[in-house]
CSV table of C-alpha atoms and ligand atoms in Angstrom, one decimal:
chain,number,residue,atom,x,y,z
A,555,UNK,CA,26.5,8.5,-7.8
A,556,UNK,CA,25.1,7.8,-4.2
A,557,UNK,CA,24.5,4.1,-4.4
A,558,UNK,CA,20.9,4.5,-2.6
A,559,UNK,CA,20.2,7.7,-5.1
A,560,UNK,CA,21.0,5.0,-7.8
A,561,UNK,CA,18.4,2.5,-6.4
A,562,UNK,CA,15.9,5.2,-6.4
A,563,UNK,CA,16.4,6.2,-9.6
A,564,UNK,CA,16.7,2.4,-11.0
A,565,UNK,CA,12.9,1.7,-9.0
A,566,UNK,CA,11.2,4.7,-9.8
A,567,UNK,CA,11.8,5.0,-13.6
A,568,UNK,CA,10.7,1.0,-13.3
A,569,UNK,CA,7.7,2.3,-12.1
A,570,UNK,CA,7.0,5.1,-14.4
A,571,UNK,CA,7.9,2.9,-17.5
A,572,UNK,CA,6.5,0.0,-15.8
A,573,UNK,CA,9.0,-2.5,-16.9
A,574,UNK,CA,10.7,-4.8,-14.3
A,575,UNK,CA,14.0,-4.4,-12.2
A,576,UNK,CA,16.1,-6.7,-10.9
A,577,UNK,CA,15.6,-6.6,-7.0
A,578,UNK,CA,18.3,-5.2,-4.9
A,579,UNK,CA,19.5,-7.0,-1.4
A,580,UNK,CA,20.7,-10.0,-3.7
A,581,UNK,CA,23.1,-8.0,-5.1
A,582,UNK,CA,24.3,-5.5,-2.1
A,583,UNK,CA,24.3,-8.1,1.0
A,584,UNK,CA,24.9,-4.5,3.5
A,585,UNK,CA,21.4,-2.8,2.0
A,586,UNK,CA,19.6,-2.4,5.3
A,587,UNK,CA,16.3,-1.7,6.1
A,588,UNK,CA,17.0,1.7,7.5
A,589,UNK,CA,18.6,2.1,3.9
A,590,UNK,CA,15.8,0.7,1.9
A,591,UNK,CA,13.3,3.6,3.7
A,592,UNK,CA,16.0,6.1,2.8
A,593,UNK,CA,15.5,4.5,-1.2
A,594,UNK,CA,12.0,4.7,-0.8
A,595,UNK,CA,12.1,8.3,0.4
A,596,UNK,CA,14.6,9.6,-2.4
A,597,UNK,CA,12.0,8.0,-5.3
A,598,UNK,CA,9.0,8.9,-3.7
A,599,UNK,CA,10.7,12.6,-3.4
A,600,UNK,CA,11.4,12.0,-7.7
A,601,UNK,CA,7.4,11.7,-7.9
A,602,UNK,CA,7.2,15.0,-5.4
A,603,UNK,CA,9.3,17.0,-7.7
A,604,UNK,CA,7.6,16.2,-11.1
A,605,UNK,CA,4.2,17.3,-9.2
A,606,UNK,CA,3.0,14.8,-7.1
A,607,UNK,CA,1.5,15.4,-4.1
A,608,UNK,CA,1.8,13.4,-0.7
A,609,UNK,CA,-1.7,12.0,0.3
A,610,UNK,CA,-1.0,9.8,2.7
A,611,UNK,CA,1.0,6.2,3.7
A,612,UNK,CA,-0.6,2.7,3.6
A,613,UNK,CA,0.8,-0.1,5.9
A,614,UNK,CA,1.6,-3.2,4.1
A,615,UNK,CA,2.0,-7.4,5.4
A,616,UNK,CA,-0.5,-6.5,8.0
A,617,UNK,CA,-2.1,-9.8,7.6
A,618,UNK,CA,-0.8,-13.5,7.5
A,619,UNK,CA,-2.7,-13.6,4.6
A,620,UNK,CA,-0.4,-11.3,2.9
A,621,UNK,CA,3.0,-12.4,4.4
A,622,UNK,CA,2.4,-15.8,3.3
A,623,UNK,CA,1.9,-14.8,-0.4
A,624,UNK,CA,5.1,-12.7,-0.5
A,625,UNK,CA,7.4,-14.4,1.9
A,626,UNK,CA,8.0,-11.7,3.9
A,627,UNK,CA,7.0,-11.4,8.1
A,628,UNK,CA,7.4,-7.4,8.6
A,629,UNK,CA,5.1,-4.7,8.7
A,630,UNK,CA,6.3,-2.6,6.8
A,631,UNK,CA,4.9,0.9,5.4
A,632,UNK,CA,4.9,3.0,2.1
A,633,UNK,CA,4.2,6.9,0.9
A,634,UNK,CA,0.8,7.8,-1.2
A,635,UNK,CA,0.6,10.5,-3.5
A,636,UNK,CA,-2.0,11.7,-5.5
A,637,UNK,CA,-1.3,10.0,-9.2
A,638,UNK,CA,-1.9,6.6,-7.1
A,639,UNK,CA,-5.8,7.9,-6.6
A,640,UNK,CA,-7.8,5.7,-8.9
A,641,UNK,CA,-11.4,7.0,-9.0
A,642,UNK,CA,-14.4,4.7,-7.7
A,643,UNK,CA,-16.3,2.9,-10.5
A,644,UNK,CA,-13.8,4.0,-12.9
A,645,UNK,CA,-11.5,1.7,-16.0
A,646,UNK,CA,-7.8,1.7,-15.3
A,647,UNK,CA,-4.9,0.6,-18.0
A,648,UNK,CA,-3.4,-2.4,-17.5
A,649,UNK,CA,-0.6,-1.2,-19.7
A,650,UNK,CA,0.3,1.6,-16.5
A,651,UNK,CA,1.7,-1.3,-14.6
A,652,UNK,CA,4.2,-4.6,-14.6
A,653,UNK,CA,2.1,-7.2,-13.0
A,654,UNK,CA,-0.7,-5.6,-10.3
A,655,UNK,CA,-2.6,-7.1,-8.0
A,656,UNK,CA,-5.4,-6.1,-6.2
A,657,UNK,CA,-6.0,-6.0,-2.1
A,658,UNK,CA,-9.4,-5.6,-0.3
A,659,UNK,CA,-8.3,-2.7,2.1
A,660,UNK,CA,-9.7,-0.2,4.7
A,661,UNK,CA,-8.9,3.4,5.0
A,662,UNK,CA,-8.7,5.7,7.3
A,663,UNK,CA,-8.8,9.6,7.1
A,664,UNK,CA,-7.3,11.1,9.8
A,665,UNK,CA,-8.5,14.6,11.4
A,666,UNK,CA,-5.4,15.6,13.4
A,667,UNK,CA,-2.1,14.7,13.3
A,668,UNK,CA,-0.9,11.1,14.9
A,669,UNK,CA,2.9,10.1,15.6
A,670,UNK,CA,5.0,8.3,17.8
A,671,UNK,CA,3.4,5.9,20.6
A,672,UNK,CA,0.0,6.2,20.7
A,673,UNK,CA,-3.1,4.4,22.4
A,674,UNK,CA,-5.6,2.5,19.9
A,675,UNK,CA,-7.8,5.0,21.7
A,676,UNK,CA,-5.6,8.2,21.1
A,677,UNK,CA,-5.0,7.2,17.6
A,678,UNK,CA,-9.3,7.0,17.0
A,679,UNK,CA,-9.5,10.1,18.7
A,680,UNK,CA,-7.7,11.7,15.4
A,681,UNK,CA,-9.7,9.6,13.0
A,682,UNK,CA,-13.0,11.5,11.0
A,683,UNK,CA,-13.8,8.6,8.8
A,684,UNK,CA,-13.1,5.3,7.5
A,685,UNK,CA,-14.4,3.1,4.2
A,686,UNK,CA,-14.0,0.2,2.5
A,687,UNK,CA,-10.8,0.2,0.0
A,688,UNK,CA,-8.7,-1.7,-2.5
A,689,UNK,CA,-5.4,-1.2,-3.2
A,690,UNK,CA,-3.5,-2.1,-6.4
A,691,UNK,CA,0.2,-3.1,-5.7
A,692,UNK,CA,2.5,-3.9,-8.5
A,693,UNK,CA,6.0,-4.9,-7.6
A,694,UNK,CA,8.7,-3.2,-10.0
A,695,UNK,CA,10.4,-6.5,-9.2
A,696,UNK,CA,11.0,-9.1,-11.7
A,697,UNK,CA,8.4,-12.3,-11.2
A,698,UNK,CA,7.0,-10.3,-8.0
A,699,UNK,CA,10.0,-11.5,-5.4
A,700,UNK,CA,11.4,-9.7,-3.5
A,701,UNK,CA,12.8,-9.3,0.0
A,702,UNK,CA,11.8,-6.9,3.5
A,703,UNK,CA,14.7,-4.3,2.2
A,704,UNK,CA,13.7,-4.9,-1.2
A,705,UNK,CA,9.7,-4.2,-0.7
A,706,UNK,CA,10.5,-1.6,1.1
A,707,UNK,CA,12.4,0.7,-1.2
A,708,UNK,CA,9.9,0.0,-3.7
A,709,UNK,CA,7.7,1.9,-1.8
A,710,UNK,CA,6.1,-1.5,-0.8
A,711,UNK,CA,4.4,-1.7,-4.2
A,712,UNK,CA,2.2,1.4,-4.0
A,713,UNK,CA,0.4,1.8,-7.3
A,714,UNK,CA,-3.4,2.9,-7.1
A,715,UNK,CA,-5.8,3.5,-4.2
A,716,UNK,CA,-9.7,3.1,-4.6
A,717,UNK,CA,-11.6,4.5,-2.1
A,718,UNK,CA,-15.4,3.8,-1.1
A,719,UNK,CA,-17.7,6.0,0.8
A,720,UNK,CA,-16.3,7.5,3.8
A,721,UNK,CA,-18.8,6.5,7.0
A,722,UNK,CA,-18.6,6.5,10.9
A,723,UNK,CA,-15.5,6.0,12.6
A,724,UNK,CA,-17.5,5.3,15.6
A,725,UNK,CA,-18.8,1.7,14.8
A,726,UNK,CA,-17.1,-1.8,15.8
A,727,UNK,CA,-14.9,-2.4,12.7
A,728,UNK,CA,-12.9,-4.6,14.4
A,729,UNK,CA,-14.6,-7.9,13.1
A,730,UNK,CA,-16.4,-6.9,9.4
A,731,UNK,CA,-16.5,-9.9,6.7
A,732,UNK,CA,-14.8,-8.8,3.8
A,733,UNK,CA,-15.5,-10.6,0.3
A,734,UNK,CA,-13.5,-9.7,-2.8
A,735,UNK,CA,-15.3,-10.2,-6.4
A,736,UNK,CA,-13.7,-10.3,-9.9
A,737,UNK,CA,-16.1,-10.3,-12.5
A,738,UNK,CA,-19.0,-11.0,-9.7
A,739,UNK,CA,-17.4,-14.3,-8.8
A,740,UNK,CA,-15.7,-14.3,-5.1
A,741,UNK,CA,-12.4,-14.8,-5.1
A,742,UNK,CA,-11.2,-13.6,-1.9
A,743,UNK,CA,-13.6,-13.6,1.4
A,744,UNK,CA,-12.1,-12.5,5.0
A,745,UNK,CA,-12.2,-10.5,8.0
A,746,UNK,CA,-11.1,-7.0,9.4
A,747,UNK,CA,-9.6,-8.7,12.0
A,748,UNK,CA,-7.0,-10.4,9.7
A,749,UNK,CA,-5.1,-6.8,10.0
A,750,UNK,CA,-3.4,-7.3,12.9
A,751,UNK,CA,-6.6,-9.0,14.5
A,752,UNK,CA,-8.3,-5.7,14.5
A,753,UNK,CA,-7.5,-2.6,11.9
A,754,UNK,CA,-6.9,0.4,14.6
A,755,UNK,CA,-3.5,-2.0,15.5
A,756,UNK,CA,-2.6,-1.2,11.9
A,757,UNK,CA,-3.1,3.0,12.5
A,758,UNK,CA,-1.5,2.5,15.6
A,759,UNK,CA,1.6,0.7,14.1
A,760,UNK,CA,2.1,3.5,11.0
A,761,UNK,CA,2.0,6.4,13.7
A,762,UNK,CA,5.1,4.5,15.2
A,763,UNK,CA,6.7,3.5,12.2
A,764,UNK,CA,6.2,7.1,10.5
A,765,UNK,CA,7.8,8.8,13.5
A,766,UNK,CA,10.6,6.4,12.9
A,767,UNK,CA,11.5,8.2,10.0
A,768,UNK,CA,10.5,11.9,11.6
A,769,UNK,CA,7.7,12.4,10.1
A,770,UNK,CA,4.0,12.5,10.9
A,771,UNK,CA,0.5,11.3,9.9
A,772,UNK,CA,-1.1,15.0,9.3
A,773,UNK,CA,-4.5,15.8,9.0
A,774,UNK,CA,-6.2,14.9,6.0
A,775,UNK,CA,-3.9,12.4,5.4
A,776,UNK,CA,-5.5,9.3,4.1
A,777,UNK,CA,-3.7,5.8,5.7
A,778,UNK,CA,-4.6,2.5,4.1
A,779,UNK,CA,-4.3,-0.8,6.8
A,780,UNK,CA,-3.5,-3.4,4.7
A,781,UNK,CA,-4.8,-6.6,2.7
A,782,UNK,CA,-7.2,-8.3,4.3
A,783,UNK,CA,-6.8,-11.2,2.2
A,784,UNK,CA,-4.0,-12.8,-0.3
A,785,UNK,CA,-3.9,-10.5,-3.3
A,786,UNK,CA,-4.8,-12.2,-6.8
A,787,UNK,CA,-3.6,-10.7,-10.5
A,788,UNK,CA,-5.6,-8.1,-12.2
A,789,UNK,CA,-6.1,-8.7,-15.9
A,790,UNK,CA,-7.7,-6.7,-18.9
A,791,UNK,CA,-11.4,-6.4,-18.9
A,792,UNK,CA,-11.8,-7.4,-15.2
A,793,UNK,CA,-14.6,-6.1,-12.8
A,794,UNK,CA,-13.2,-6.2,-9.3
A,795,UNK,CA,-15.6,-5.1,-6.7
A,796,UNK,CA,-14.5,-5.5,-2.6
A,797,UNK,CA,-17.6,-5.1,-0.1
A,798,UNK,CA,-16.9,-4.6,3.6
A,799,UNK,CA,-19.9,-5.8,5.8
A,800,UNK,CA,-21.7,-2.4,7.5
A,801,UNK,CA,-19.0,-0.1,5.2
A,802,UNK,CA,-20.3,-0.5,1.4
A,803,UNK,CA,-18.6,-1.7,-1.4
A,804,UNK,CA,-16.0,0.2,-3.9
A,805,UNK,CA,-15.3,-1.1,-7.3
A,806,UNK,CA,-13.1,-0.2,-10.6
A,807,UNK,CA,-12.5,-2.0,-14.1
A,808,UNK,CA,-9.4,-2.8,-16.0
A,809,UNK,CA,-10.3,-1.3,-19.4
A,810,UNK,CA,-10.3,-4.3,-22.2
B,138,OOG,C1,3.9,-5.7,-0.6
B,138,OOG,C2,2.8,-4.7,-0.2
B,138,OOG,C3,1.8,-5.4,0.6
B,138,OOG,C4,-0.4,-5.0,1.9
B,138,OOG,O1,-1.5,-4.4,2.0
B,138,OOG,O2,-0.1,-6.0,2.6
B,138,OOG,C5,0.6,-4.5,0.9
B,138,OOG,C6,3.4,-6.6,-1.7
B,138,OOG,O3,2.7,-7.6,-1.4
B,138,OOG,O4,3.8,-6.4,-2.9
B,138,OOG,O5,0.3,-3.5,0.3
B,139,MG,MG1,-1.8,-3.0,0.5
């Protein structure tokens, strides 16, 4: 078999059985980055054919925050479908995933399609709403290491997406404190401007990066701008609640 086919395989049944995988690049020294999207692709396209539908892409290591936790300095950027969608307020399993973490996030949903080099302004123009967000990442790698090429076939750790209430595009957002409670004590607090110092740099960067691979941000398309803050472990019978200053707040549990 295809040797990327065979990494695709080997990180997508890790996820659906989530039980660790050794990483890749430590192993196969040539695995490039171009390759490791063409991995990602091929096992994001193993969810598409059991049923899955595409929902959008979230941009990951937007923030220093984030790239000093993991040890890797790229943006880099991952496919959404619809079996990541955890509902707000709702319990999750623990037992659906290796080791997950949890991000505070912000989402956007665009309204027209955005791809290629576009102007922070051009890329508002096709936004209809944005909200406060977490994002639940859970590395199919062993101990959570990994490398860029690594990360990055592993669909840089996509696992759930919670989504708050979707409000006015049209407000500064640029600048919101951000303040991350598990079980109502804050463990994380920050800023939107730790996403590339302001989130629409994040939208601006995914329309590029997307087009890289010839494809699109569509319509409807939901695109998630990063951690804000580093991303601590999610354990049974947690509360985790994220509130974005002028946004709202979105929680979920982890059931007992
Ligand atoms: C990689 C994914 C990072 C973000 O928002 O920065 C990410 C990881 O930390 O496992 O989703
Ligand atoms: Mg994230």
């Amino acid at each position: 078999m295809d040797r990327l086919l065979r990494y695709a395989e080997t990180l997508d049944t890790a996820a659906r059985e989530a039980k660790a995988t050794a990483q890749v690049k430590p192993q196969d020294h040539a695995f490039t980055v171009a390759e490791a999207y063409q991995v990602q692709k091929l096992s994001v396209d193993r969810r598409l054919s059991r049923g899955e539908k595409r929902i959008g892409v979230k941009m990951g290591l937007t923030s220093r925050a984030k790239m000093q936790q993991v040890g890797v300095e790229e943006v880099a950027w991952g496919r959404l479908t619809d079996a990541m969608l955890v509902e707000e307020g709702s319990a999750l399993s623990r037992k659906r995933f290796v080791h997950p973490r949890v991000e505070p996030e912000i989402a956007f949903l665009m309204k027209a399609p955005l791809a290629g080099d576009v102007t922070p302004a051009a890329a508002m123009a096709a936004v209809e709403a944005i909200a406060p967000a977490m994002e639940i990442i859970d590395s199919r790698y062993e101990n959570f290491k990994f490398t860029l090429e690594d990360v990055i076939a592993d669909n840089t750790s996509s696992s759930g997406l919670v989504i708050g209430s979707w409000g006015d595009p049209r407000i500064d957002f640029s600048n919101l404190g951000v303040i991350l409670e598990i079980d109502g004590k804050v463990v994380e607090v920050g800023s939107s401007a730790a996403i590339l110092g302001n989130p629409v740099r994040s939208l601006v960067a995914a329309a590029r990066l997307v087009a890289e691979a010839g494809e699109r941000i569509e319509a409807g398309d939901l695109v998630m701008a990063g951690g804000i803050t580093a991303a601590p472990n999610l354990a049974p019978g947690q509360t985790v609640r994220s509130t974005v200053q002028n946004l709202g707040a979105v929680m979920f549990q982890v059931e007992a």
